[in-house]
Coordinates of C-alpha atoms in Angstrom, one line a residue:
M1 CA 0.0 0.0 -0.1
K2 CA 3.0 2.2 0.8
N3 CA 4.2 1.7 -2.6
L4 CA 1.0 2.7 -4.2
L5 CA 0.7 5.9 -2.3
Y6 CA 4.1 6.9 -3.2
L7 CA 3.3 6.2 -6.9
F8 CA 0.2 8.4 -6.5
L9 CA 2.2 11.3 -4.9
I10 CA 4.6 11.0 -7.6
G11 CA 2.0 11.2 -10.2
I12 CA 0.6 14.5 -8.5
L13 CA 3.9 16.1 -8.5
F14 CA 4.8 15.3 -12.1
S15 CA 1.3 16.3 -13.6
C16 CA -0.6 19.4 -14.4
G17 CA -4.2 20.1 -15.6
G18 CA -4.9 20.4 -19.2
S19 CA -7.0 23.7 -18.5
E20 CA -4.8 25.7 -16.3
D21 CA -3.0 27.5 -19.0
N22 CA -6.3 29.3 -20.1
E23 CA -7.0 30.3 -16.4
T24 CA -3.7 32.5 -16.2
P25 CA -4.3 36.2 -16.0
I26 CA -3.6 38.1 -19.0
D27 CA -1.6 40.8 -17.0
N28 CA 0.8 38.3 -15.6
P29 CA 4.2 38.0 -17.4
P30 CA 4.8 34.5 -19.2
L31 CA 6.7 31.9 -17.2
D32 CA 10.5 31.2 -18.0
D33 CA 10.7 28.5 -20.5
K34 CA 12.7 26.2 -17.9
E35 CA 9.9 26.6 -15.6
H36 CA 7.4 25.0 -17.9
Y37 CA 7.3 21.1 -17.5
W38 CA 10.4 20.7 -15.7
G39 CA 12.7 22.7 -18.0
F40 CA 11.5 21.2 -21.2
N41 CA 10.8 23.8 -23.8
V42 CA 7.1 24.9 -24.5
Q43 CA 7.2 23.9 -28.1
D44 CA 7.8 20.3 -27.1
T45 CA 4.9 20.0 -25.0
V46 CA 2.6 22.6 -26.3
G47 CA -1.2 21.2 -26.8
L48 CA -0.6 18.3 -24.1
Q49 CA -3.1 17.6 -21.6
F50 CA -2.6 15.5 -18.5
L51 CA 1.2 15.6 -19.1
G52 CA 3.0 12.8 -17.0
M53 CA 6.7 12.0 -16.7
G54 CA 9.2 9.4 -16.2
S55 CA 12.4 7.8 -16.7
C56 CA 13.1 5.7 -19.9
I57 CA 15.7 3.1 -21.1
Y58 CA 16.3 4.3 -24.5
L59 CA 19.2 2.3 -26.4
D60 CA 20.6 1.3 -23.1
D61 CA 20.9 5.0 -21.9
T62 CA 18.7 6.6 -19.4
C63 CA 16.4 9.4 -20.8
T64 CA 13.4 11.2 -19.8
S65 CA 10.1 10.2 -21.0
I66 CA 6.7 12.3 -21.2
C67 CA 3.4 11.3 -22.1
G68 CA 0.0 12.9 -22.4
V69 CA -3.1 13.6 -24.6
K70 CA -2.7 15.7 -27.7
N71 CA -5.5 16.6 -29.9
G72 CA -7.4 13.8 -28.4
K73 CA -4.7 11.0 -29.1
L74 CA -2.2 9.6 -26.9
W75 CA 1.3 11.2 -27.2
V76 CA 4.7 9.7 -26.1
G77 CA 8.1 11.7 -26.2
V78 CA 11.6 10.7 -25.2
F79 CA 14.2 13.3 -24.5
D80 CA 17.7 13.7 -23.4
S81 CA 17.7 14.3 -19.5
D82 CA 20.6 17.0 -19.6
S83 CA 20.2 18.6 -22.7
K84 CA 16.3 18.2 -23.2
N85 CA 16.8 17.5 -26.9
E86 CA 14.2 15.3 -28.5
K87 CA 14.9 11.8 -29.2
F88 CA 11.8 10.8 -30.8
T89 CA 7.8 11.4 -30.4
W90 CA 4.9 9.2 -31.0
T91 CA 1.1 9.6 -31.4
S92 CA -1.3 6.8 -31.3
S93 CA -3.5 5.7 -34.1
N94 CA -6.7 6.0 -32.2
E95 CA -8.1 8.6 -29.8
Y96 CA -7.5 8.1 -26.1
D97 CA -10.8 7.9 -24.0
L98 CA -10.7 10.4 -21.3
T99 CA -13.7 8.8 -19.4
Q100 CA -13.2 5.4 -18.4
T101 CA -15.0 2.8 -16.3
K102 CA -12.8 1.0 -13.6
D103 CA -13.7 -2.3 -11.8
I104 CA -13.2 -1.3 -8.0
G105 CA -14.0 -4.7 -6.9
Y106 CA -17.0 -6.5 -5.1
G107 CA -19.2 -6.1 -8.2
E108 CA -18.6 -2.3 -8.2
T109 CA -17.3 0.0 -10.9
A110 CA -16.5 3.7 -10.9
T111 CA -16.6 6.3 -13.9
I112 CA -13.3 8.1 -13.9
D113 CA -12.6 11.3 -15.9
I114 CA -8.8 11.3 -16.5
K115 CA -6.9 14.3 -15.4
N116 CA -3.5 13.2 -14.5
M117 CA -0.9 10.7 -15.7
H118 CA 2.5 9.2 -14.7
I119 CA 5.1 7.0 -16.5
S120 CA 6.1 4.0 -14.4
Y121 CA 8.2 2.1 -16.8
M122 CA 9.4 2.6 -20.4
H123 CA 11.8 0.7 -22.6
A124 CA 12.5 2.2 -26.2
Q125 CA 14.4 1.5 -29.3
D126 CA 12.7 4.1 -31.6
N127 CA 9.4 5.4 -32.2
K128 CA 8.2 2.2 -33.8
N129 CA 9.5 -0.1 -31.0
F130 CA 9.1 0.5 -27.4
K131 CA 7.0 -0.5 -24.3
I132 CA 5.6 1.9 -21.6
L133 CA 3.6 1.3 -18.6
F134 CA 1.8 4.3 -17.2
F135 CA -1.3 5.1 -15.0
S136 CA -3.9 7.7 -15.3
Y137 CA -6.4 8.8 -12.6
E138 CA -8.9 11.6 -11.6
T139 CA -8.3 11.3 -7.8
L140 CA -5.7 9.8 -5.6
G141 CA -6.3 6.1 -5.1
I142 CA -8.3 5.4 -8.4
N143 CA -6.3 4.8 -11.2
I144 CA -6.1 3.0 -14.5
W145 CA -3.0 1.1 -15.6
N146 CA -1.9 1.6 -19.0
L147 CA 0.3 -1.0 -20.7
L148 CA 1.2 -0.2 -24.4
F149 CA 3.4 -2.2 -26.7
V150 CA 4.6 -0.8 -30.1
H151 CA 6.4 -3.4 -31.9
N152 CA 7.3 -2.7 -35.7
G153 CA 4.7 -0.2 -35.6
K154 CA 1.8 -2.4 -34.3
E155 CA 0.1 -1.2 -31.3
T156 CA -1.3 -3.3 -28.4
F157 CA -3.0 -1.5 -25.6
Y158 CA -4.0 -2.8 -22.2
R159 CA -5.8 -1.0 -19.8
D160 CA -7.0 -2.7 -16.3
A161 CA -7.1 -2.3 -12.6
K162 CA -4.0 -4.1 -11.7
Y163 CA -1.3 -2.5 -9.8
Y164 CA 2.1 -3.5 -11.4
E165 CA 5.0 -3.6 -8.9
A166 CA 7.7 -4.1 -11.3
M167 CA 8.6 -5.0 -14.9
T168 CA 11.3 -6.9 -16.7
W169 CA 12.1 -6.8 -20.3
N170 CA 14.5 -8.5 -22.5
E171 CA 14.6 -8.9 -26.3
E172 CA 11.8 -11.5 -26.5
C173 CA 9.5 -10.9 -23.7
L174 CA 8.2 -8.8 -20.8
L175 CA 7.4 -9.8 -17.2
A176 CA 4.7 -7.7 -15.4
I177 CA 4.4 -8.3 -11.5
N178 CA 0.7 -7.8 -10.5
G179 CA 0.8 -6.7 -7.0
D180 CA -3.0 -5.7 -6.5
V181 CA -3.5 -9.5 -5.3
S182 CA -1.8 -11.6 -2.8
P183 CA 0.0 -13.6 -3.8
A184 CA 1.2 -11.5 -6.9
I185 CA 0.6 -12.6 -10.3
Y186 CA 3.4 -12.8 -12.9
T187 CA 2.2 -11.9 -16.3
I188 CA 4.4 -12.7 -19.4
F189 CA 3.8 -10.8 -22.8
D190 CA 5.7 -11.3 -26.0
A191 CA 7.3 -8.4 -28.1
D192 CA 4.1 -8.0 -29.8
G193 CA 2.2 -7.4 -26.7
N194 CA 0.5 -10.7 -26.9
K195 CA -0.2 -11.9 -23.3
I196 CA 1.5 -15.6 -23.0
S197 CA 0.6 -16.6 -19.4
D198 CA -0.2 -15.6 -15.8
L199 CA 2.3 -17.5 -13.5
S200 CA 2.3 -18.2 -10.0
P201 CA 4.9 -16.4 -8.0
F202 CA 6.1 -19.8 -6.3
F203 CA 7.9 -20.5 -9.5
F204 CA 10.3 -17.7 -9.0
N205 CA 13.0 -17.2 -6.5
S206 CA 13.3 -13.5 -7.3
W207 CA 12.7 -10.8 -9.9
K208 CA 16.3 -11.7 -11.3
D209 CA 15.1 -14.7 -13.1
Y210 CA 15.7 -14.6 -16.7
I211 CA 12.9 -15.4 -19.0
F212 CA 12.6 -15.6 -22.7
L213 CA 10.6 -17.2 -25.5
S214 CA 12.0 -19.8 -27.7
N215 CA 9.5 -20.7 -30.5
K216 CA 6.7 -19.2 -28.3
E217 CA 7.6 -21.6 -25.7
L218 CA 7.9 -19.8 -22.2
I219 CA 11.5 -20.4 -20.9
C220 CA 12.8 -19.2 -17.3
F221 CA 16.5 -19.6 -16.2
R222 CA 16.5 -19.5 -12.5
D223 CA 19.3 -19.9 -9.7
N224 CA 19.6 -21.5 -6.4
I225 CA 22.0 -21.8 -3.7
N226 CA 21.2 -24.9 -1.5
G227 CA 22.7 -25.8 1.9
N228 CA 26.1 -27.3 0.8
G229 CA 27.1 -24.2 -1.1
T230 CA 26.3 -25.4 -4.5
Y231 CA 25.2 -23.0 -7.1
T232 CA 22.9 -24.3 -9.8
I233 CA 21.3 -22.6 -12.9
A234 CA 18.2 -24.5 -14.5
R235 CA 16.1 -24.0 -17.5
V236 CA 12.5 -24.6 -17.2
D237 CA 9.3 -24.5 -18.9
A238 CA 7.6 -21.6 -16.8
K239 CA 4.1 -22.2 -18.2
E240 CA 4.0 -25.8 -17.6
N241 CA 6.7 -25.8 -14.7
V242 CA 8.8 -28.4 -16.1
T243 CA 12.6 -28.5 -15.8
I244 CA 14.3 -29.0 -19.0
W245 CA 18.0 -29.1 -17.6
K246 CA 19.7 -28.2 -14.6
Q247 CA 23.3 -27.5 -14.2
N248 CA 25.9 -27.2 -11.0
I249 CA 28.0 -24.2 -11.9
F250 CA 29.9 -23.6 -8.7
G251 CA 30.4 -26.2 -6.0
N252 CA 31.9 -29.7 -5.2
T253 CA 29.9 -31.3 -8.1
A254 CA 30.3 -28.5 -10.4
P255 CA 31.3 -29.9 -14.0
I256 CA 33.4 -26.7 -14.9
F257 CA 34.2 -24.7 -11.9
D258 CA 35.7 -26.0 -8.8
D259 CA 35.4 -23.0 -6.5
K260 CA 33.6 -23.5 -3.3
I261 CA 31.1 -20.9 -2.3
S262 CA 29.7 -20.4 1.2
K263 CA 26.0 -20.6 1.6
N264 CA 25.5 -16.8 2.5
S265 CA 27.7 -15.8 -0.9
K266 CA 26.0 -13.1 -2.9
V267 CA 25.7 -14.2 -6.5
T268 CA 24.7 -12.1 -9.5
Y269 CA 24.8 -12.7 -13.1
T270 CA 24.0 -11.0 -16.2
I271 CA 22.9 -12.3 -19.6
E272 CA 25.1 -10.5 -22.0
K273 CA 23.4 -11.7 -25.1
I274 CA 21.2 -14.5 -26.5
V275 CA 21.9 -15.7 -29.9
E276 CA 19.5 -18.5 -31.3
K277 CA 20.4 -21.3 -29.1
E278 CA 23.3 -19.7 -27.3
M279 CA 23.4 -17.5 -24.0
T280 CA 26.5 -15.6 -22.9
I281 CA 26.6 -15.2 -19.1
N282 CA 28.7 -13.1 -16.9
M283 CA 28.7 -14.3 -13.3
N284 CA 30.0 -12.8 -10.1
I285 CA 30.0 -14.4 -6.7
L286 CA 30.9 -12.2 -3.5
N287 CA 31.8 -14.3 -0.6
Y288 CA 31.4 -13.2 2.9
D289 CA 35.1 -12.7 3.5
G290 CA 35.1 -10.1 0.5
S291 CA 36.7 -12.4 -2.0
Q292 CA 35.2 -12.6 -5.4
I293 CA 34.8 -15.3 -8.0
K294 CA 34.1 -14.0 -11.6
R295 CA 33.4 -16.0 -14.7
K296 CA 32.2 -15.8 -18.3
F297 CA 30.7 -18.4 -20.0
K298 CA 28.3 -19.7 -22.9
I299 CA 25.6 -22.0 -22.3
N300 CA 23.5 -24.1 -25.0
T301 CA 19.9 -23.4 -24.0
S302 CA 18.9 -26.6 -25.7
T303 CA 21.3 -28.9 -23.7
G304 CA 22.6 -26.8 -20.8
E305 CA 26.2 -27.4 -21.9
F306 CA 28.9 -24.8 -20.8
E307 CA 31.7 -23.5 -22.5
T308 CA 34.1 -21.2 -20.5
L309 CA 35.0 -17.9 -22.3
G310 CA 37.3 -16.6 -19.6
Y311 CA 38.2 -16.4 -16.0
N312 CA 38.6 -13.0 -14.6
V313 CA 41.5 -12.1 -12.3
I314 CA 40.1 -11.8 -8.8
E315 CA 43.1 -11.0 -6.8
I316 CA 47.0 -10.2 -7.1
S317 CA 49.6 -10.5 -4.3
L318 CA 53.3 -10.5 -4.0
D319 CA 55.6 -13.0 -2.2
Q320 CA 57.1 -10.1 -0.3
D321 CA 55.4 -6.8 0.9
Y322 CA 58.7 -5.4 2.3
I323 CA 62.4 -5.7 1.1
E324 CA 65.5 -4.2 2.2
L325 CA 68.4 -3.8 -0.2
G326 CA 71.9 -2.4 -0.1
V327 CA 73.2 0.1 -2.7
G328 CA 73.9 -2.1 -5.9
E329 CA 72.0 -5.2 -4.6
S330 CA 69.2 -6.8 -6.4
S331 CA 66.2 -8.9 -5.3
K332 CA 63.3 -10.7 -7.0
L333 CA 59.5 -10.1 -6.5
T334 CA 56.9 -12.8 -7.6
A335 CA 53.2 -12.0 -8.4
I336 CA 50.5 -14.5 -7.6
I337 CA 47.2 -14.2 -9.5
L338 CA 44.1 -15.8 -8.4
P339 CA 42.4 -17.7 -10.0
T340 CA 45.4 -19.6 -11.2
N341 CA 43.5 -20.4 -14.5
A342 CA 42.5 -16.6 -15.0
T343 CA 42.6 -16.1 -18.7
N344 CA 44.4 -12.7 -18.8
K345 CA 47.4 -12.8 -16.5
E346 CA 49.2 -9.8 -17.9
I347 CA 50.8 -7.6 -15.3
K348 CA 52.3 -4.1 -15.5
W349 CA 55.1 -3.4 -13.0
S350 CA 56.2 0.1 -11.8
S351 CA 58.4 1.9 -9.3
S352 CA 57.5 5.1 -7.6
N353 CA 61.2 6.2 -7.8
P354 CA 63.2 4.5 -10.5
F355 CA 66.2 6.5 -9.4
I356 CA 66.3 4.8 -6.2
V357 CA 64.9 1.3 -7.2
S358 CA 64.9 0.3 -10.8
I359 CA 63.0 -2.5 -12.1
Q360 CA 63.3 -5.3 -14.8
E361 CA 59.8 -6.8 -15.4
N362 CA 59.3 -10.4 -16.9
T363 CA 55.6 -11.4 -16.6
F364 CA 55.0 -12.7 -13.1
E365 CA 58.4 -11.8 -11.8
C366 CA 60.3 -8.5 -11.5
E367 CA 63.9 -8.0 -10.6
I368 CA 64.6 -4.9 -8.5
T369 CA 67.8 -3.3 -7.9
G370 CA 68.9 -0.6 -5.4
N371 CA 70.6 2.4 -7.0
K372 CA 70.9 4.8 -4.1
D373 CA 69.8 4.9 -0.7
G374 CA 66.0 5.7 0.0
E375 CA 62.8 4.0 -0.5
A376 CA 60.3 3.3 -3.2
I377 CA 57.1 1.5 -3.8
I378 CA 56.9 -1.3 -6.4
T379 CA 53.5 -1.9 -7.7
A380 CA 52.1 -4.8 -9.8
T381 CA 48.8 -4.1 -11.6
T382 CA 46.7 -6.6 -13.5
T383 CA 45.6 -5.7 -17.1
D384 CA 42.3 -7.5 -16.1
G385 CA 40.4 -5.7 -13.5
N386 CA 43.3 -3.3 -12.6
K387 CA 44.0 -5.4 -9.5
V388 CA 46.9 -4.1 -7.6
A389 CA 49.5 -5.3 -5.1
T390 CA 52.6 -3.4 -3.8
C391 CA 55.9 -3.9 -1.8
K392 CA 57.8 -1.2 -0.1
V393 CA 61.7 -1.4 -0.8
I394 CA 64.2 0.3 1.5
V395 CA 67.6 1.0 0.3
K396 CA 70.8 1.3 2.5
K397 CA 74.4 1.9 2.0
I398 CA 76.6 -1.3 2.2
L399 CA 79.3 -0.5 5.0
V400 CA 82.7 -1.7 4.8
S401 CA 83.0 -4.6 7.4
E402 CA 86.7 -5.1 7.4
I403 CA 89.9 -4.1 5.5
L404 CA 92.8 -6.7 5.1
F405 CA 96.4 -6.5 4.2
D406 CA 98.5 -8.9 2.3
N407 CA 101.2 -8.7 4.9
Y408 CA 101.4 -6.6 8.1
L409 CA 105.0 -6.0 8.4
I410 CA 107.4 -4.3 5.6
T411 CA 111.2 -4.2 5.8
A412 CA 112.6 -1.6 3.7
S413 CA 115.5 0.9 3.5
K414 CA 115.9 4.6 2.4
G415 CA 114.7 5.2 -1.0
D416 CA 112.7 2.1 -1.4
A417 CA 109.1 2.1 -2.6
C418 CA 106.5 -0.2 -1.1
K419 CA 102.7 -0.7 -0.5
F420 CA 100.4 -2.6 1.8
N421 CA 98.0 -4.3 -0.7
A422 CA 94.5 -3.9 0.9
T423 CA 91.3 -6.2 0.5
I424 CA 87.8 -4.6 1.2
N425 CA 85.0 -6.8 2.5
P426 CA 82.2 -6.9 1.4
A427 CA 83.3 -6.7 -2.0
N428 CA 79.9 -4.9 -2.8
A429 CA 80.5 -2.2 -0.3
T430 CA 78.9 1.1 -1.5
D431 CA 81.9 3.1 -0.8
K432 CA 85.3 1.5 -1.1
T433 CA 87.4 4.5 -0.7
I434 CA 90.3 4.1 1.8
R435 CA 92.0 7.1 3.7
W436 CA 95.6 6.5 4.3
S437 CA 97.7 7.9 7.1
Y438 CA 100.9 7.1 9.3
T439 CA 102.2 7.5 12.8
N440 CA 106.1 7.8 13.3
I441 CA 107.0 5.3 16.1
S442 CA 110.6 5.6 16.4
S443 CA 112.2 7.2 13.4
S444 CA 114.7 10.3 13.9
I445 CA 112.9 12.5 11.5
N446 CA 109.5 13.6 11.6
N447 CA 108.3 12.5 8.1
P448 CA 110.0 9.2 7.8
I449 CA 107.8 8.3 4.9
S450 CA 105.6 9.8 2.3
I451 CA 102.2 7.9 1.3
D452 CA 99.8 9.2 -1.5
E453 CA 96.0 8.6 -1.7
D454 CA 96.4 5.2 -3.4
G455 CA 98.5 3.8 -0.6
N456 CA 102.0 4.1 -2.4
I457 CA 104.7 4.6 0.1
E458 CA 108.4 6.1 -0.3
I459 CA 111.0 5.4 2.5
I460 CA 112.7 8.9 3.3
A461 CA 114.5 8.1 6.8
E462 CA 117.4 5.8 7.3
N463 CA 116.0 3.8 10.2
G464 CA 113.0 3.5 12.6
T465 CA 109.5 2.2 12.7
V466 CA 106.2 3.6 11.2
L467 CA 102.7 2.6 11.8
V468 CA 100.5 2.8 8.6
T469 CA 96.7 3.0 8.9
A470 CA 93.9 2.2 6.3
Q471 CA 90.5 3.7 7.2
S472 CA 87.3 3.0 5.2
E473 CA 85.6 6.3 4.0
D474 CA 82.5 5.2 5.7
G475 CA 84.3 5.0 9.0
N476 CA 83.3 1.5 9.6
A477 CA 86.6 -0.5 9.3
K478 CA 90.3 0.2 9.4
C479 CA 93.5 -1.9 9.4
E480 CA 97.0 -1.3 10.5
G481 CA 100.7 -2.5 9.5
Y482 CA 104.2 -1.7 10.4
I483 CA 107.2 -0.6 8.2
E484 CA 110.9 -1.2 9.7
I485 CA 113.3 0.9 8.2
K486 CA 117.0 -0.4 8.2
R487 CA 120.4 0.6 6.8
P488 CA 121.1 -1.2 3.6
Q489 CA 123.1 -4.5 3.9
E490 CA 126.8 -4.2 2.6
L491 CA 127.4 -6.3 -0.4
I492 CA 131.1 -7.2 -0.4
S493 CA 133.0 -9.0 -3.4
I494 CA 136.8 -9.5 -3.5
D495 CA 138.7 -10.1 -6.7
A496 CA 142.4 -11.2 -6.8
C497 CA 144.8 -11.1 -9.6
I498 CA 148.3 -12.5 -9.0
Y499 CA 151.3 -11.7 -11.3
Q500 CA 154.3 -13.9 -11.8
A501 CA 158.0 -12.4 -11.6
S502 CA 160.9 -14.2 -13.7
I503 CA 164.5 -13.3 -14.2
S504 CA 165.8 -13.1 -17.8
S505 CA 168.7 -15.3 -19.0
N506 CA 171.1 -12.6 -19.4
N507 CA 170.6 -11.8 -15.8
S508 CA 170.2 -8.2 -16.9
S509 CA 166.3 -7.8 -16.7
I510 CA 163.5 -9.2 -14.5
T511 CA 160.1 -9.7 -16.4
I512 CA 156.6 -9.8 -14.7
N513 CA 154.3 -11.8 -16.7
S514 CA 150.5 -11.2 -17.3
C515 CA 147.9 -12.4 -14.6
I516 CA 147.7 -15.9 -14.3
Y517 CA 144.7 -15.8 -12.0
N518 CA 141.8 -13.6 -12.5
P519 CA 138.6 -15.3 -11.5
T520 CA 136.2 -12.5 -11.9
F521 CA 137.6 -9.4 -13.6
T522 CA 136.4 -8.4 -17.1
Q523 CA 138.6 -6.9 -19.6
T524 CA 137.9 -3.3 -18.7
E525 CA 138.6 -4.3 -15.0
I526 CA 142.1 -5.4 -15.2
L527 CA 144.5 -3.7 -12.8
N528 CA 147.9 -2.6 -13.8
V529 CA 150.8 -4.2 -11.8
A530 CA 153.9 -2.5 -10.7
L531 CA 157.2 -3.3 -8.7
V532 CA 157.3 -1.1 -5.5
E533 CA 160.1 -0.2 -3.4
N534 CA 159.2 2.1 -0.3
E535 CA 155.7 2.6 -2.0
V536 CA 157.6 4.0 -5.0
V537 CA 156.5 2.5 -8.4
K538 CA 158.9 2.3 -11.3
E539 CA 157.3 1.5 -14.7
W540 CA 158.7 0.8 -18.0
N541 CA 158.6 4.6 -19.1
F542 CA 160.3 5.4 -15.7
N543 CA 157.0 7.5 -14.7
I544 CA 156.6 7.5 -10.9
G545 CA 153.4 7.6 -9.1
T546 CA 151.8 6.5 -6.0
I547 CA 149.3 3.8 -6.0
G548 CA 146.7 4.2 -2.9
K549 CA 143.1 3.6 -2.1
N550 CA 140.7 4.2 -4.9
Q551 CA 143.4 4.6 -7.6
K552 CA 143.2 2.3 -10.7
K553 CA 145.5 1.8 -13.5
T554 CA 143.8 1.2 -16.9
T555 CA 146.8 0.6 -19.0
V556 CA 148.5 -2.8 -18.8
Y557 CA 152.2 -3.2 -19.4
T558 CA 152.8 -6.7 -20.2
P559 CA 155.5 -8.0 -19.8
L560 CA 157.2 -5.1 -17.5
V561 CA 161.0 -5.4 -18.4
F562 CA 163.8 -3.6 -16.5
Y563 CA 167.1 -3.4 -18.3
G564 CA 170.8 -2.1 -17.3
L565 CA 170.6 -3.7 -14.0
S566 CA 172.5 -6.4 -12.5
Y567 CA 170.9 -9.4 -11.3
N568 CA 171.5 -8.7 -7.6
E569 CA 170.4 -4.9 -8.3
I570 CA 167.1 -6.3 -9.8
K571 CA 166.6 -8.8 -7.1
T572 CA 167.1 -6.0 -4.5
L573 CA 164.5 -3.7 -6.4
V574 CA 161.9 -6.4 -6.8
S575 CA 161.8 -7.5 -3.2
N576 CA 158.2 -7.9 -3.2
L577 CA 155.4 -9.1 -5.8
I578 CA 152.3 -7.2 -5.6
V579 CA 149.1 -9.1 -5.2
R580 CA 146.2 -6.7 -5.5
Y581 CA 142.6 -7.4 -4.2
Q582 CA 139.7 -5.4 -5.5
I583 CA 136.9 -5.0 -3.0
R584 CA 133.7 -3.8 -3.9
I585 CA 131.2 -2.8 -1.1
N586 CA 127.7 -1.7 -2.4
G587 CA 129.0 -0.7 -5.8
E588 CA 131.8 1.1 -4.5
I589 CA 135.5 -0.1 -5.3
F590 CA 138.2 -0.3 -2.7
Y591 CA 141.9 -1.7 -3.4
F592 CA 143.9 -3.9 -1.1
E593 CA 147.5 -4.8 -1.7
K594 CA 149.6 -7.8 -0.5
H595 CA 153.4 -8.1 -1.2
V596 CA 154.6 -11.5 -1.9
D597 CA 158.5 -12.4 -2.0
A598 CA 159.6 -12.6 -5.5
D599 CA 161.3 -15.9 -5.1
R600 CA 157.8 -17.3 -4.0
A601 CA 156.0 -15.5 -6.7
S602 CA 158.0 -17.1 -9.2
H603 CA 156.7 -20.3 -8.0
L604 CA 153.0 -19.2 -8.1

């Protein structure tokens, strides 16, 4: 009853009397066009009596519909709700009777003078194909329901006392629910407006049942969720109440879908299209926990056989929602899509800050790399349904944990170059820079060594101990080593050259032959030999010189012969045979001489 009163009130608000325009005083200014008939132009509705308004589904768009009586005939117009532009208008072939008799029950009738109208439902394709339900009335509570079919230009008109609670239309038939009686009566009309059947409401589970005609046979598809969570859809002959086939769609015994649904799940489905014996259905199941199951399939309306067209993505998640990386480190994210057999599993990956975290995507996996310290959000979005999953990535610097030397003690001398070879751990530390320094432990000078930024060392002092330190730039690690500075080790070698002396046959000269033993000398290093008396050297050309330390004769006189002397004089002069030793100490040459008796030397 409340619904009925509500519709009557709407009818009053959205209607006006046909004779009120003639009663407007002449001296009053005309109303603004937008105040006429809820903003519609006067020319659109001029001449209309008993104007009524309602909504209209026009080519799948929601528009505004207006009806009334114009020149004695029923007039219907459809307009854009925003722009008020006309879509189409229609005028009936016959006149509309403004005085009608209504059966008010209990054997009584009432004569009604129509003064108001209101549109309850309208579905239109064009002015030759539409369905409209409206009621006309004189006073509140007494109304005449009008159901008009216009199909391919043919008009079918029903006027009765029924109160229609709702109407559902598909491409083949219309369902009108009569709420004037209890229980309500479901009346089916075909597209031409022919009444097919009145059905008892016990047959229907809800108004969402889908009904259509197949070769004039009344067909209904209805759903059901039973106690074990199984969802079924069935085709029945609604007129004869005979089940043609029944199919489990979801549940333990479902032939195609193995998803389980709870008893309190909300199941909705829409018929996308019906082509001959094939119907395309989109189905959505919303479970109590918020999860969803979406399916799209075709069904053979004759046999009930299913063909899956696609499994929609319901959810996407990542195997990790938080990752910490060091600069230069990489990790991997893996996406998980439900259902696992979703038709379109394409994923788009993105980073909120590629300068901090860059990505390399590969379908379900994404490699992420930390480029610098900071944070970024990695997002995975499905192409199907734009489902989203995210992971927060924190990038931190990798500190040096330790510095190692190849050795920790270096022994060196003045002028030497050396270095502590350092190894940094971990190898992927963000900053591998080392700061080198030293501490003088015991050297006699302030700066015993020099060290550059690469750790190359030069020894400056002659002795002492130095502590060398390698410190990581991030301050997290250091290593120390020692340098012992010592004087250079003296390298000594001794070469000897022995010369043999002999007396000539005439006893007038003595000859000193060439070197008979020279194990190490090279040609340029052969030393001169002389006879010495009181450190005075007498040579062939009688030049006199003194041989001392660091002196070297480069000219060899072989043999060395003395003339004009008696044997005894010569023997006296040649009292010693010189054996010279050459001593080398770190490259510097020193000479050492040893005198040998001439008689002994002759036997060497």
